[in-house]
Tab-separated table of C-alpha atoms in Angstrom:
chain	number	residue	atom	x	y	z
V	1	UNK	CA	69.353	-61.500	10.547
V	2	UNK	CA	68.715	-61.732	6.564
V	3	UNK	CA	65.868	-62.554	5.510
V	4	UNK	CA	66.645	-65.680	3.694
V	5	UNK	CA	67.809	-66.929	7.160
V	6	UNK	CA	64.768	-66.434	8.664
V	7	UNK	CA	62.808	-68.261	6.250
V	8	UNK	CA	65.058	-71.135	5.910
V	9	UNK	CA	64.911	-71.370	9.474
V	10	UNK	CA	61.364	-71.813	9.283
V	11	UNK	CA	61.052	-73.705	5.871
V	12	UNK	CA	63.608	-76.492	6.519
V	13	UNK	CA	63.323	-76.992	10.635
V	14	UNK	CA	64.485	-80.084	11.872
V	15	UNK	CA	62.151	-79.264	15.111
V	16	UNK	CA	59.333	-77.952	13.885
V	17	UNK	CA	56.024	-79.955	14.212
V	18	UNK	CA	55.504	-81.986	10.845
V	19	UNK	CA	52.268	-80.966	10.627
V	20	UNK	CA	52.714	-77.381	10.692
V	21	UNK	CA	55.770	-77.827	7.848
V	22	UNK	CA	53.268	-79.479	5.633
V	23	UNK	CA	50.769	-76.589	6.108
V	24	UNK	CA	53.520	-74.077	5.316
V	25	UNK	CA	54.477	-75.697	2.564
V	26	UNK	CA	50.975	-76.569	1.172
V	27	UNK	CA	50.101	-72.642	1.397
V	28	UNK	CA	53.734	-71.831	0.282
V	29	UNK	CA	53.143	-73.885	-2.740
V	30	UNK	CA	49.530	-72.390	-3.416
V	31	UNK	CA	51.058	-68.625	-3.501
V	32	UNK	CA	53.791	-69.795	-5.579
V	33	UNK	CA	51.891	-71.019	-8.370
V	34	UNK	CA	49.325	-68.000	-8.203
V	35	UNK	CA	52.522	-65.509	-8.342
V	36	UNK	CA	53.718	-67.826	-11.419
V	37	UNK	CA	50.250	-67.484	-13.100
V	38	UNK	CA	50.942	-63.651	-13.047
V	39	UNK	CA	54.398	-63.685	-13.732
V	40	UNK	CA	53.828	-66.083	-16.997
V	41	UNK	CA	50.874	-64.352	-18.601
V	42	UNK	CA	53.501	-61.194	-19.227
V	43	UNK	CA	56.979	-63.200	-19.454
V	44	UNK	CA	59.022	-60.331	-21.134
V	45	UNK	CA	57.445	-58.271	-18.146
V	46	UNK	CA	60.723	-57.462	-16.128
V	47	UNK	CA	59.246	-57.088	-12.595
V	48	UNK	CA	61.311	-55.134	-9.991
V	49	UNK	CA	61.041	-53.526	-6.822
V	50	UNK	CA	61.492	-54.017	-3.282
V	51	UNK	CA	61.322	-57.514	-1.543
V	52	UNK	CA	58.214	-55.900	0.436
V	53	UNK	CA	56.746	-54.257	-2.483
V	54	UNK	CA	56.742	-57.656	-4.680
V	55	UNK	CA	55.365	-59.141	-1.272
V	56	UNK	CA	52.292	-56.578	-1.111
V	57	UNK	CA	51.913	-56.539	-5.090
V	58	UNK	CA	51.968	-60.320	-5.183
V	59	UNK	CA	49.823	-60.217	-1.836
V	60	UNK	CA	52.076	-62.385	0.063
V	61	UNK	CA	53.531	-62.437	3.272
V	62	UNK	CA	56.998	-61.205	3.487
V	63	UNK	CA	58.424	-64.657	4.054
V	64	UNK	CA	56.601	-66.224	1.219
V	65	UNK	CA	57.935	-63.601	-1.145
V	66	UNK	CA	61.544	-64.547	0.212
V	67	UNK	CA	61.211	-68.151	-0.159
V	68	UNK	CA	59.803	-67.416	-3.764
V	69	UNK	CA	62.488	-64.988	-4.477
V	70	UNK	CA	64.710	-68.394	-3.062
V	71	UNK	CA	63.537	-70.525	-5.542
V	72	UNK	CA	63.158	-68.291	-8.757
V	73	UNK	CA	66.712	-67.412	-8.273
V	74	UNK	CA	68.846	-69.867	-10.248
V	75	UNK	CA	66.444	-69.274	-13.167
V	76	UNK	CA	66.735	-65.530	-13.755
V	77	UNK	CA	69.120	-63.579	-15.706
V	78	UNK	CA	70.852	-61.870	-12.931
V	79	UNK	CA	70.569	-63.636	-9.681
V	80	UNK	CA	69.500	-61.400	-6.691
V	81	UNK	CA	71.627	-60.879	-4.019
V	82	UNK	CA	69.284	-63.418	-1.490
V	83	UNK	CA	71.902	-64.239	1.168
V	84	UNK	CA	71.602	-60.670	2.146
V	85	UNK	CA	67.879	-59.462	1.336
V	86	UNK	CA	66.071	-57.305	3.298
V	87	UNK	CA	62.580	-55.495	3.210
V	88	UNK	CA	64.467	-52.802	1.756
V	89	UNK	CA	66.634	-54.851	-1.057
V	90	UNK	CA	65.766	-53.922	-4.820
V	91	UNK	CA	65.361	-57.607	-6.719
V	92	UNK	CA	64.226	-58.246	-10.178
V	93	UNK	CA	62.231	-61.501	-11.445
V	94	UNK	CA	63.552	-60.969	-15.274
V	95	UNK	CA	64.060	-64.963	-15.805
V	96	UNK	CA	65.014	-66.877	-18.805
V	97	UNK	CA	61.852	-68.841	-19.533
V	98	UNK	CA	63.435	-72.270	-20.668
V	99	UNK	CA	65.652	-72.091	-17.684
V	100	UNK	CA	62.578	-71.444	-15.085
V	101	UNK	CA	60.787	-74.638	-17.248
V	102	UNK	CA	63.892	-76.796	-16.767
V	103	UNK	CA	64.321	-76.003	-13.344
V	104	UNK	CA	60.289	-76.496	-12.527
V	105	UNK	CA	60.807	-79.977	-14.052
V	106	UNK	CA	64.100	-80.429	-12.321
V	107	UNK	CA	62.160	-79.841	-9.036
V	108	UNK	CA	59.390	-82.419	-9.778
V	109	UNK	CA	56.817	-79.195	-9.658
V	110	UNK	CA	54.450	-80.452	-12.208
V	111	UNK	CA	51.937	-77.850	-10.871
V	112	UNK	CA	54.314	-75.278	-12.263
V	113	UNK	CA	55.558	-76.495	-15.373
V	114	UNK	CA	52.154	-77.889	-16.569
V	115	UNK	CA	50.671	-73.929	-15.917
V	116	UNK	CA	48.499	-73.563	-18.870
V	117	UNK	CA	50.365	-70.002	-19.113
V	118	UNK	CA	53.298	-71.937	-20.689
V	119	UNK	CA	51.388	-73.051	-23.820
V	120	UNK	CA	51.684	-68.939	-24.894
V	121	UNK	CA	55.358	-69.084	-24.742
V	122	UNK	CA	56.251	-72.341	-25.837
V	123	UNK	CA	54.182	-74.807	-27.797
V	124	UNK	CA	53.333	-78.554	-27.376
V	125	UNK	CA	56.539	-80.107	-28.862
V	126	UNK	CA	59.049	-77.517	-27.076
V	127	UNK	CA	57.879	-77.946	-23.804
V	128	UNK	CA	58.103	-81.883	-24.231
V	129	UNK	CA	62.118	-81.457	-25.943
V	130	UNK	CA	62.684	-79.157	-22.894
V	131	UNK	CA	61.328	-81.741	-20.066
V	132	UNK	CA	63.189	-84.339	-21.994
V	133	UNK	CA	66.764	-82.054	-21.823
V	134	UNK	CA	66.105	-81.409	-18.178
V	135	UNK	CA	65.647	-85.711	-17.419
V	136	UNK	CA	68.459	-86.418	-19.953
V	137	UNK	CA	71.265	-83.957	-18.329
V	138	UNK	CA	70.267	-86.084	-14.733
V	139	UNK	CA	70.366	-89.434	-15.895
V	140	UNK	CA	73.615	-91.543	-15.134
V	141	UNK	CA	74.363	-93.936	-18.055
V	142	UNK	CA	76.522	-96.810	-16.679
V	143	UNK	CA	79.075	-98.314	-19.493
V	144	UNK	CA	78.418	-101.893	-19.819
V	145	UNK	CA	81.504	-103.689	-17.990
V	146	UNK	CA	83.743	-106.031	-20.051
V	147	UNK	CA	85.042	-109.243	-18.114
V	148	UNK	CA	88.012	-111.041	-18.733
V	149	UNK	CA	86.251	-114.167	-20.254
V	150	UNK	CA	84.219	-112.149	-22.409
V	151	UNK	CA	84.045	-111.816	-26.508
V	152	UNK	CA	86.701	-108.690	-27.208
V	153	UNK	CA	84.216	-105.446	-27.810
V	154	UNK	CA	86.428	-104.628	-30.730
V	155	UNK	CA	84.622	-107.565	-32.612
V	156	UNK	CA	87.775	-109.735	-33.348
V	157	UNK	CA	86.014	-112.701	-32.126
V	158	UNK	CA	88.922	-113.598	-28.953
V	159	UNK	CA	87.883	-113.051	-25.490
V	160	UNK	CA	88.356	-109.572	-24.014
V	161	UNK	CA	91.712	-110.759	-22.018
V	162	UNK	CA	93.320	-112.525	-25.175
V	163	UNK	CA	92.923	-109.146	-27.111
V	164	UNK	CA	92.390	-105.545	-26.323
V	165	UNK	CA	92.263	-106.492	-22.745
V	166	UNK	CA	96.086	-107.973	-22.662
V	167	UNK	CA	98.359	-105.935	-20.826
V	168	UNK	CA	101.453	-105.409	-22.262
Protein backbone atom coordinates (compact mmCIF):
# COMPACT_ATOMS: atom_id res chain seq x y z
CA UNK A 1 0.00 0.00 0.00
CA UNK A 2 1.58 3.65 -0.69
CA UNK A 3 2.54 5.40 1.74
CA UNK A 4 0.32 8.34 1.43
CA UNK A 5 -2.51 5.76 1.95
CA UNK A 6 -1.35 4.70 5.00
CA UNK A 7 -1.09 7.97 6.51
CA UNK A 8 -4.29 9.28 5.30
CA UNK A 9 -5.76 6.34 6.70
CA UNK A 10 -4.51 7.27 9.93
CA UNK A 11 -4.65 11.17 9.66
CA UNK A 12 -8.28 11.55 8.49
CA UNK A 13 -10.11 8.27 10.28
CA UNK A 14 -13.62 8.50 10.64
CA UNK A 15 -13.15 5.67 13.54
CA UNK A 16 -10.39 6.54 15.21
CA UNK A 17 -10.72 7.74 18.89
CA UNK A 18 -10.90 11.70 18.87
CA UNK A 19 -8.58 11.90 21.35
CA UNK A 20 -5.86 10.06 19.84
CA UNK A 21 -6.48 12.26 16.31
CA UNK A 22 -5.92 15.35 18.31
CA UNK A 23 -2.65 13.95 19.78
CA UNK A 24 -1.48 13.00 16.28
CA UNK A 25 -2.19 16.01 15.02
CA UNK A 26 -0.87 18.18 17.94
CA UNK A 27 2.64 16.24 17.55
CA UNK A 28 2.15 16.25 13.69
CA UNK A 29 1.86 19.94 13.85
CA UNK A 30 4.90 20.37 16.36
CA UNK A 31 7.36 18.40 13.79
CA UNK A 32 6.00 20.33 11.03
CA UNK A 33 6.86 23.63 12.17
CA UNK A 34 10.39 22.44 13.55
CA UNK A 35 11.09 20.87 9.88
CA UNK A 36 9.83 24.45 8.52
CA UNK A 37 12.25 26.28 10.93
CA UNK A 38 15.07 24.29 9.12
CA UNK A 39 13.80 24.36 5.83
CA UNK A 40 13.30 28.42 6.00
CA UNK A 41 16.61 29.44 7.54
CA UNK A 42 18.29 28.06 4.00
CA UNK A 43 15.22 28.67 1.47
CA UNK A 44 17.32 28.43 -1.81
CA UNK A 45 18.57 25.11 -0.06
CA UNK A 46 17.05 22.47 -2.55
CA UNK A 47 16.68 19.47 -0.18
CA UNK A 48 16.41 15.96 -1.75
CA UNK A 49 16.65 12.50 -0.96
CA UNK A 50 14.73 9.60 -0.02
CA UNK A 51 11.28 9.80 1.82
CA UNK A 52 13.21 7.80 4.73
CA UNK A 53 16.29 9.77 4.54
CA UNK A 54 14.33 13.29 4.88
CA UNK A 55 12.43 11.27 7.71
CA UNK A 56 15.80 10.38 9.68
CA UNK A 57 17.49 13.86 8.67
CA UNK A 58 14.40 15.74 9.79
CA UNK A 59 14.16 13.14 12.78
CA UNK A 60 10.69 12.18 12.10
CA UNK A 61 8.82 9.20 11.90
CA UNK A 62 8.24 7.89 8.51
CA UNK A 63 4.58 8.83 8.52
CA UNK A 64 5.15 12.31 9.69
CA UNK A 65 7.61 12.89 6.88
CA UNK A 66 4.76 11.61 4.43
CA UNK A 67 2.09 13.70 5.74
CA UNK A 68 4.66 16.69 5.55
CA UNK A 69 5.75 15.72 2.16
CA UNK A 70 1.47 15.78 1.74
CA UNK A 71 1.16 19.13 2.62
CA UNK A 72 4.36 20.90 1.18
CA UNK A 73 3.36 19.51 -2.09
CA UNK A 74 1.16 22.05 -3.87
CA UNK A 75 3.79 24.67 -2.91
CA UNK A 76 6.95 23.34 -4.54
CA UNK A 77 8.25 23.72 -7.93
CA UNK A 78 7.85 20.24 -9.08
CA UNK A 79 5.31 18.31 -7.18
CA UNK A 80 6.48 14.83 -5.94
CA UNK A 81 4.99 11.94 -7.09
CA UNK A 82 2.97 11.33 -3.36
CA UNK A 83 0.17 9.02 -4.54
CA UNK A 84 2.86 6.51 -5.07
CA UNK A 85 5.76 7.22 -2.42
CA UNK A 86 7.58 4.77 -0.84
CA UNK A 87 10.61 4.53 1.66
CA UNK A 88 12.54 4.20 -1.36
CA UNK A 89 10.98 7.27 -3.57
CA UNK A 90 13.53 10.22 -4.36
CA UNK A 91 11.40 13.68 -3.47
CA UNK A 92 12.66 17.16 -3.42
CA UNK A 93 11.33 20.12 -1.05
CA UNK A 94 12.64 22.97 -3.67
CA UNK A 95 9.34 25.26 -3.04
CA UNK A 96 8.48 28.62 -4.28
CA UNK A 97 8.52 30.68 -1.10
CA UNK A 98 5.45 33.05 -1.80
CA UNK A 99 3.52 30.04 -2.83
CA UNK A 100 4.40 27.97 0.57
CA UNK A 101 3.37 31.64 2.44
CA UNK A 102 0.08 31.77 0.53
CA UNK A 103 -0.74 28.37 1.05
CA UNK A 104 0.29 28.53 5.05
CA UNK A 105 -2.21 31.43 5.18
CA UNK A 106 -4.66 29.64 2.98
CA UNK A 107 -4.57 26.82 5.62
CA UNK A 108 -5.20 29.12 8.65
CA UNK A 109 -1.49 27.88 9.95
CA UNK A 110 -0.54 31.05 11.59
CA UNK A 111 2.18 29.05 13.45
CA UNK A 112 3.78 28.65 10.06
CA UNK A 113 3.41 31.72 8.30
CA UNK A 114 4.20 33.96 11.36
CA UNK A 115 7.84 31.73 11.64
CA UNK A 116 10.19 34.45 12.47
CA UNK A 117 12.39 32.66 9.60
CA UNK A 118 10.12 34.49 7.08
CA UNK A 119 11.21 38.03 8.08
CA UNK A 120 14.86 36.95 6.16
CA UNK A 121 13.09 36.31 3.00
CA UNK A 122 10.44 38.68 2.87
CA UNK A 123 10.05 41.87 4.83
CA UNK A 124 7.19 43.43 6.90
CA UNK A 125 5.09 44.96 4.05
CA UNK A 126 5.45 41.78 1.60
CA UNK A 127 4.38 39.34 3.87
CA UNK A 128 1.22 41.56 4.78
CA UNK A 129 0.47 42.21 0.50
CA UNK A 130 0.97 38.39 0.30
CA UNK A 131 -1.62 37.39 3.26
CA UNK A 132 -3.84 40.01 1.79
CA UNK A 133 -3.58 38.21 -2.05
CA UNK A 134 -4.13 34.85 -0.45
CA UNK A 135 -7.74 36.33 1.57
CA UNK A 136 -8.59 38.42 -1.55
CA UNK A 137 -8.40 35.40 -4.27
CA UNK A 138 -11.06 33.46 -1.51
CA UNK A 139 -13.41 36.05 -0.93
CA UNK A 140 -16.83 35.90 -2.89
CA UNK A 141 -18.02 39.45 -3.78
CA UNK A 142 -21.83 39.30 -4.33
CA UNK A 143 -23.11 42.05 -7.06
CA UNK A 144 -25.64 44.15 -5.45
CA UNK A 145 -29.13 42.94 -7.01
CA UNK A 146 -31.25 45.50 -8.95
CA UNK A 147 -35.17 45.15 -8.44
CA UNK A 148 -37.70 46.09 -10.71
CA UNK A 149 -38.93 49.17 -8.67
CA UNK A 150 -35.58 50.38 -8.23
CA UNK A 151 -33.70 53.79 -9.55
CA UNK A 152 -32.02 52.49 -13.13
CA UNK A 153 -28.06 51.85 -12.15
CA UNK A 154 -27.26 53.63 -15.36
CA UNK A 155 -28.17 56.95 -13.45
CA UNK A 156 -31.04 58.13 -15.81
CA UNK A 157 -33.17 58.77 -12.90
CA UNK A 158 -36.35 56.00 -14.14
CA UNK A 159 -36.75 52.91 -12.23
CA UNK A 160 -34.66 49.89 -13.25
CA UNK A 161 -37.84 48.21 -15.19
CA UNK A 162 -38.80 51.53 -17.12
CA UNK A 163 -35.13 51.65 -18.48
CA UNK A 164 -32.25 49.33 -18.88
CA UNK A 165 -34.31 46.71 -17.27
CA UNK A 166 -37.21 46.75 -20.17
CA UNK A 167 -37.21 43.84 -22.21
CA UNK A 168 -37.58 44.35 -25.61
Amino acid sequence: MALLKQWRDVAYSETANKGDLQRLWAAYFQKEKEIYEQLLTNPDEEVKGTVKELAEKYNVELMTMVGFLDGIDESLVEPNPIEEMEEDTQVSLKFDKERLYKNMVAAGADWLYELEQWDSIFDKDRQKELYKEQKKSTTIVKEERVYPNDPCPCGSGKKYKKCCGRNN
